[in-house]
Coordinates of C-alpha atoms (C1' of nucleotides) in Angstrom, one line a residue:
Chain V
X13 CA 83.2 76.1 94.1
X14 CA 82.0 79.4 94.3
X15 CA 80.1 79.4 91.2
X16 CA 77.1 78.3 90.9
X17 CA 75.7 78.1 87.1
X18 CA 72.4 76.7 86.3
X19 CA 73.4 75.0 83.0
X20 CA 76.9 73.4 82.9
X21 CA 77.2 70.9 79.4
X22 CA 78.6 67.7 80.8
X23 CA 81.0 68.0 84.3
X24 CA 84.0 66.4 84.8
X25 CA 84.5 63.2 86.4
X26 CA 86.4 64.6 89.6
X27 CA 83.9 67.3 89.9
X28 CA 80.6 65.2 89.7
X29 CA 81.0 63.1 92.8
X30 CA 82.4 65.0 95.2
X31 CA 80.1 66.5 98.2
X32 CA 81.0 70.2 97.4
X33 CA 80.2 70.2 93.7
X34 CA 77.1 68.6 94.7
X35 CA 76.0 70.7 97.3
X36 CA 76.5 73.5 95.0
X37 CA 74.5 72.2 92.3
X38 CA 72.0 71.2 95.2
X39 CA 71.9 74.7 96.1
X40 CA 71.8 76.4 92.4
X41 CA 68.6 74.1 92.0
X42 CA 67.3 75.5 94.9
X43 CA 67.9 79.2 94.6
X44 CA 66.5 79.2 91.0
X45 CA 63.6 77.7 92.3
X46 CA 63.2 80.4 95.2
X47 CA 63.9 83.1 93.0
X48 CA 61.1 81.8 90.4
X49 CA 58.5 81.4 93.2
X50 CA 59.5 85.0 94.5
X51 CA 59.0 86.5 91.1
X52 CA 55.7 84.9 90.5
X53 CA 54.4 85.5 93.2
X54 CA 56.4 87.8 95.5
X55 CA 55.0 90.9 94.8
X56 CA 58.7 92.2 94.1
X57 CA 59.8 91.0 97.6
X58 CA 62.5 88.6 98.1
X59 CA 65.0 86.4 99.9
X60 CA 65.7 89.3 102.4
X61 CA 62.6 90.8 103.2
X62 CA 60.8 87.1 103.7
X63 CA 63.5 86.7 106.7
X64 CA 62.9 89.5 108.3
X65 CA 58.9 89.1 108.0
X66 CA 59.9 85.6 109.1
X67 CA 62.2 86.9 112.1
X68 CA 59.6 89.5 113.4
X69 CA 56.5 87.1 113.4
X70 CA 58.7 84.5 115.6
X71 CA 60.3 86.7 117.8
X72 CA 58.1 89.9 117.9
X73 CA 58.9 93.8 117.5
X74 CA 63.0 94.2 117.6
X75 CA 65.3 97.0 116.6
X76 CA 66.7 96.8 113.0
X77 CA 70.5 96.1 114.6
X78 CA 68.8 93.4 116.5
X79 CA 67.0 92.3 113.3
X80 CA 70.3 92.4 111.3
X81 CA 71.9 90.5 113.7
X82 CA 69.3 87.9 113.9
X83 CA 68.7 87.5 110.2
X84 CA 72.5 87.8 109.5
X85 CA 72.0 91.0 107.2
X86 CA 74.0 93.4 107.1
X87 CA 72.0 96.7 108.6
X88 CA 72.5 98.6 105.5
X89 CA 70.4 96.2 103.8
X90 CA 68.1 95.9 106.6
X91 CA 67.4 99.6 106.5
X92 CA 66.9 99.3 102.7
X93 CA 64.7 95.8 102.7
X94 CA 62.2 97.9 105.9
X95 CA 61.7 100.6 103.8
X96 CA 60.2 98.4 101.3
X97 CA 58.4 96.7 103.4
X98 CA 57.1 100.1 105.1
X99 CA 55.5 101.1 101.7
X100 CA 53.7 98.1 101.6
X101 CA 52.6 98.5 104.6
X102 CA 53.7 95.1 106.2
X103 CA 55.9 96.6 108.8
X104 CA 55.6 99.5 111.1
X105 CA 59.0 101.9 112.3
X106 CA 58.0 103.5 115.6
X107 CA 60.8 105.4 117.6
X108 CA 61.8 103.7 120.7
X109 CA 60.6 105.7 123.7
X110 CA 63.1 104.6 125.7
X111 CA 65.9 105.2 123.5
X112 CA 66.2 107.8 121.4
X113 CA 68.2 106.3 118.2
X114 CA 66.4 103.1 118.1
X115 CA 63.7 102.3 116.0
X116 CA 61.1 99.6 117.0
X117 CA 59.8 97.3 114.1
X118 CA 56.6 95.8 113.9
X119 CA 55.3 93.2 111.5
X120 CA 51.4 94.2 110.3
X121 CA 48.6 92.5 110.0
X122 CA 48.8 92.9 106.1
X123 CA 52.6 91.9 107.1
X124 CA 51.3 88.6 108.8
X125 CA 49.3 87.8 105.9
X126 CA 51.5 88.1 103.2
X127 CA 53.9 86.1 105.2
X128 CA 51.5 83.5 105.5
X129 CA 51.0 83.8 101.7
X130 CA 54.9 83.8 101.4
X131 CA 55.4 80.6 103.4
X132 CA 52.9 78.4 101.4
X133 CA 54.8 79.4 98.6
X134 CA 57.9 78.7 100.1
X135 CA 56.4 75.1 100.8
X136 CA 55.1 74.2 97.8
X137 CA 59.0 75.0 96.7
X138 CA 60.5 72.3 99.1
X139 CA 58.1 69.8 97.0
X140 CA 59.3 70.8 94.0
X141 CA 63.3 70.5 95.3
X142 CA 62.7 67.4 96.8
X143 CA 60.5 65.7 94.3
X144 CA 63.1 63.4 93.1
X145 CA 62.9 62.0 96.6
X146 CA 60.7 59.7 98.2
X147 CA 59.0 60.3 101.7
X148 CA 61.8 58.5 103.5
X149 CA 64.7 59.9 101.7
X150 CA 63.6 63.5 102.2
X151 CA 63.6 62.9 106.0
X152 CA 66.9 61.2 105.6
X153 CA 68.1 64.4 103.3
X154 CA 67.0 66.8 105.9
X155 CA 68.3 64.6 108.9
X156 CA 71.7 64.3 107.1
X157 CA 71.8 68.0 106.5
X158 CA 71.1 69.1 110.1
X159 CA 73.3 66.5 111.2
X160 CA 76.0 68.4 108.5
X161 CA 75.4 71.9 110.0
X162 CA 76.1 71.5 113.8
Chain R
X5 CA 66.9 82.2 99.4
X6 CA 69.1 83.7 96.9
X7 CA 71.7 84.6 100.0
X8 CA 73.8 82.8 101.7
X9 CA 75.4 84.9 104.8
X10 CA 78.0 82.6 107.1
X11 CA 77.1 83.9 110.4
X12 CA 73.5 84.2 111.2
X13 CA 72.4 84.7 115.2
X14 CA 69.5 82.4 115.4
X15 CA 67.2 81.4 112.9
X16 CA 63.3 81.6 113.0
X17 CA 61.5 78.3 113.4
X18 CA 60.0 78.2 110.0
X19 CA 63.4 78.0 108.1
X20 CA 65.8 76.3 110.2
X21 CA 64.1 73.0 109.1
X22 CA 63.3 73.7 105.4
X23 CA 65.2 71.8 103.1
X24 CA 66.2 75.2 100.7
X25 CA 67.2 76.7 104.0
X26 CA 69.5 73.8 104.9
X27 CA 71.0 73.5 101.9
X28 CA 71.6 77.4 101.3
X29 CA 73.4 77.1 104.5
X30 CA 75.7 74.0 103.9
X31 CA 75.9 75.7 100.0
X32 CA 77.6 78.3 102.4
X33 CA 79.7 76.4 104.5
X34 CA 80.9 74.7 101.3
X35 CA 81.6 77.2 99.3
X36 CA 84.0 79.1 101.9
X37 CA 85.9 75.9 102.7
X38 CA 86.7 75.7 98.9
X39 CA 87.1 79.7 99.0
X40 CA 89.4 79.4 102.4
X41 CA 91.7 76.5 100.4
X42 CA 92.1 78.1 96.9
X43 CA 93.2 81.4 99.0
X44 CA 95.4 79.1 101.5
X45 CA 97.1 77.4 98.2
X46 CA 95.5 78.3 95.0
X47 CA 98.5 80.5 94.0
X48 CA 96.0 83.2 92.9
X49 CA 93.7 80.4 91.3
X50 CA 90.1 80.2 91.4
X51 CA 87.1 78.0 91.0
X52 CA 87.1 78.9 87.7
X53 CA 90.4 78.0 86.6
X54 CA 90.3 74.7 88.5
X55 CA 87.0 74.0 86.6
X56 CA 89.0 75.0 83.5
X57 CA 92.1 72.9 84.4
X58 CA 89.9 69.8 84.9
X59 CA 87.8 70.3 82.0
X60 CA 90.8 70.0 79.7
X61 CA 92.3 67.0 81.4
X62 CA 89.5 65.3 81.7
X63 CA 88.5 65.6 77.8
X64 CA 91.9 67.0 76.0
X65 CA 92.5 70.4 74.1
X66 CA 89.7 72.2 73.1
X67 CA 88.2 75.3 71.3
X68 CA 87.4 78.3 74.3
X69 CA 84.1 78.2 72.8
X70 CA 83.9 74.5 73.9
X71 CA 85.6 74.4 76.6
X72 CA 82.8 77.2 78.0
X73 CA 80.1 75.4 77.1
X74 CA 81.6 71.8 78.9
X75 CA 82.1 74.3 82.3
X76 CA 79.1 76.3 82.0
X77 CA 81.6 79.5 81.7
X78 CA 80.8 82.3 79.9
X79 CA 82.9 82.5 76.4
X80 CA 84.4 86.0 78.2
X81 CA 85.2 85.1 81.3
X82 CA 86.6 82.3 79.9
X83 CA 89.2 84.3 78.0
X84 CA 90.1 86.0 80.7
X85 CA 90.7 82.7 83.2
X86 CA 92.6 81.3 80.4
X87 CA 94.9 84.4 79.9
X88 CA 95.9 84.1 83.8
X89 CA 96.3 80.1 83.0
X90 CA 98.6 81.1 80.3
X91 CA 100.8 83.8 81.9
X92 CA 101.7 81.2 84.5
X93 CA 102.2 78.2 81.9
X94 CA 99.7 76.2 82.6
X95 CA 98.0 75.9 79.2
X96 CA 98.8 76.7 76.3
X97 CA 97.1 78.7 73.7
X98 CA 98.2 78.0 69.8
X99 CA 95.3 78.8 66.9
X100 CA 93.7 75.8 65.0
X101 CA 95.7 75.7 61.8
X102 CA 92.5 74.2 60.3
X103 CA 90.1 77.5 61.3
X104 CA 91.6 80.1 61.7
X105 CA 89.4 81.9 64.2
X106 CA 89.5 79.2 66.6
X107 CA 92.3 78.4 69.5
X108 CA 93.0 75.1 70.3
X109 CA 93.7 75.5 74.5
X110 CA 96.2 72.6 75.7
X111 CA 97.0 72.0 79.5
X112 CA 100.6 71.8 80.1
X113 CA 102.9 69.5 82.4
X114 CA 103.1 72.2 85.2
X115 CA 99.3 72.8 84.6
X116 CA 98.5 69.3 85.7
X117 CA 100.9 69.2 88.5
X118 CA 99.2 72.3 89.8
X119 CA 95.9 70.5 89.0
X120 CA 97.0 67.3 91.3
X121 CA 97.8 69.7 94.2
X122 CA 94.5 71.4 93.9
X123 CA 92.8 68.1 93.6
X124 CA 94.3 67.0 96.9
X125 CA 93.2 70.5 98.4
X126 CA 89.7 70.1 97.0
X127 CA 89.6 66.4 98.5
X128 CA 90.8 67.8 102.1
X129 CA 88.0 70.3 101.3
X130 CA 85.4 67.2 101.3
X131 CA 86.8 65.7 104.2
X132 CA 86.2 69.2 106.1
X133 CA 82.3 69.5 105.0
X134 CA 81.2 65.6 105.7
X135 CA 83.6 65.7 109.0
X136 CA 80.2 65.5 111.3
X137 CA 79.5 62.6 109.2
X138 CA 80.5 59.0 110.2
X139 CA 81.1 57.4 106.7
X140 CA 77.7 55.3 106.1
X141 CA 75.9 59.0 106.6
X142 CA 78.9 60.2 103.7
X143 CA 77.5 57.6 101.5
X144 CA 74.0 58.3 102.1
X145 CA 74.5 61.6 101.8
X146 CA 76.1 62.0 98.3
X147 CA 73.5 59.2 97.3
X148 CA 70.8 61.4 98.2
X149 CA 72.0 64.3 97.1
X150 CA 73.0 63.0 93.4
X151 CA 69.5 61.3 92.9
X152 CA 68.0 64.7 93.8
X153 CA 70.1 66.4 91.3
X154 CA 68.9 63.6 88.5
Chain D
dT21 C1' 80.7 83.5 42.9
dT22 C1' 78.1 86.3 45.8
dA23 C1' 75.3 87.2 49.6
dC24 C1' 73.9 85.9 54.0
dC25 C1' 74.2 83.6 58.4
dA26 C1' 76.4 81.5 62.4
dA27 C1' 80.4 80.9 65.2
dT28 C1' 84.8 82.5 67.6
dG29 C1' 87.5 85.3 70.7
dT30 C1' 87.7 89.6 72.8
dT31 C1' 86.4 94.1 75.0
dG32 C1' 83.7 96.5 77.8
dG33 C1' 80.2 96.8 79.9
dT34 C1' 75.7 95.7 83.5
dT35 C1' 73.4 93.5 87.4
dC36 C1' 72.9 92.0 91.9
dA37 C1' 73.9 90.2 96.5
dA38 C1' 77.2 90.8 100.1
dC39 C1' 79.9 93.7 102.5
dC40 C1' 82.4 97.9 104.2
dA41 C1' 83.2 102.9 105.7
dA42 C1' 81.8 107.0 107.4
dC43 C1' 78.6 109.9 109.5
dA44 C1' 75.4 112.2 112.9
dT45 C1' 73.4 111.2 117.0
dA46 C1' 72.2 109.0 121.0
dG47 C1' 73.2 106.1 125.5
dA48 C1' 76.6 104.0 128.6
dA49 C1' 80.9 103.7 131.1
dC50 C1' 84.6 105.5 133.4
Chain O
dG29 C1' 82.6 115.4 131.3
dT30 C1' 85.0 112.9 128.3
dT31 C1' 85.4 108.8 126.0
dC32 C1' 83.4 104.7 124.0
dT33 C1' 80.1 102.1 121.9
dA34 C1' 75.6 101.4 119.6
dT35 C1' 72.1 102.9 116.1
dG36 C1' 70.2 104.1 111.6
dT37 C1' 71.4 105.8 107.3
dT38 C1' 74.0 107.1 103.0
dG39 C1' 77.0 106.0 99.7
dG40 C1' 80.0 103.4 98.4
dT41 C1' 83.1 98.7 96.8
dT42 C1' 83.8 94.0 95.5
dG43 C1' 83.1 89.9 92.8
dA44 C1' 80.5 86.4 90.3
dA45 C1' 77.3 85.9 86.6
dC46 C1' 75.7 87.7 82.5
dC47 C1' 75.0 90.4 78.3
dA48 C1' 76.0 93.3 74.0
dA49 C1' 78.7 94.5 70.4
dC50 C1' 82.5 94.0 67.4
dA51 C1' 85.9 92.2 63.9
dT52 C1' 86.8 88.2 61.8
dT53 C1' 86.2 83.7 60.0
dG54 C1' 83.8 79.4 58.2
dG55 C1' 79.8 77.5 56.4
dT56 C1' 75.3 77.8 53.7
dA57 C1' 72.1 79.0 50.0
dA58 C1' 71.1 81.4 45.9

DNA sequence: TTACCAATGTTGGTTCAACCAACATAGAAC
DNA sequence: GTTCTATGTTGGTTGAACCAACATTGGTAA
């Protein structure tokens, strides 16, 4: 369904055992969770500018149409997430020498560490999605998934 | 991560085999099967109104008030799902002779024929996520994914 | 009874992620 | 040299999820 509420009273039999109601309720779990963990202790940053913090630390510098492309946002909101970044001074926006249009992006040092930050935060969140699980059912869960998503 | 784009390029190491990331992305897939069915044979019908539909089947007439706190639908968008189910016939809206503020919402005949061909498009739906799935995994998977969701 | 409070249906908003269109400008292709 | 495509940016639009206010009604307390 594309709705995703947080709260639904009691669900309808047809609904509540079928693999798309569930995923979405899987999911709505898990986006509240990720959207608590980046208020607390995000700094104001969120979903979007962790991925591209994430993207630039694995692959190094890139253009922001590369970065877009990569992260699968859209380059307005690539230009708008950078600029936030740039004030915080966890990214840098050089000019490409070679080509005149094209900006160069750079994670920082401060970039790197708040990313690091970011990710332990980000961990501590798959604990608390998966703590209904035990050790072997979360690898099953996340083999099952990837298996899903081929 | 509050975002769930379709199409990503490649995905940084760090997320691909996180748990929130996995089930952001097969939130996604879900949600535009379900989105690709409604629009293939919905009629014009939504998640919400096949929430609504079900709902009322599933537990008989109700109040709007009710009926948004058994779907997790806000009172107002409610009233406007419900005037669209009306205008096509497929509930009906009379006021509770007993309180006079309140409307008693009925589904119709034609409302739960249109129901039964949704529920068979929302079952093909399932068979379209869990298709990488051989049908042990489908059991293990909605297993897992109901316990998490305890 | 009267006064207050809570619930109902409705209208008309706001917010936010996702997406799209248009632009100036630069390289590439032909 | 002209056309075509890519880049970064601005300024939108859409649609789901919410929220606020209102008139109206029932219930509660005094």
């Amino acid at each position: 369904m594309p709705a995703h509420p947080v709260q639904p009273g009691r669900t309808p039999d047809r609904l509540k055992s079928r693999p798309t109601w569930l995923v979405s309720r899987a999911y709505a779990r898990s986006a509240a969770l990720l959207v608590a963990g980046f208020e607390a202790e995000g700094n104001g940053l969120r979903g979007y500018h962790y991925r591209l913090l994430a993207a630039l630390e694995q692959w190094g510098p890139a253009s922001q149409a590369d970065l877009g492309r990569d992260t699968g946002i859209d380059r307005s909101d690539v230009t708008a997430a950078l600029t936030e970044l740039e004030a915080r001074d966890l990214v840098e926006r050089r000019a490409d020498p070679e080509h005149g249009r094209r900006k160069i992006v750079t994670i920082t040092p401060r970039g790197l560490d708040v990313l690091a930050d970011l990710d332990t935060m980000v961990d501590r969140t798959q604990d608390a999605l998966l703590a209904p699980l035990t050790p072997a059912q979360r690898r099953q869960f996340v083999s099952l998934l990837s298996r899903l998503l081929d």
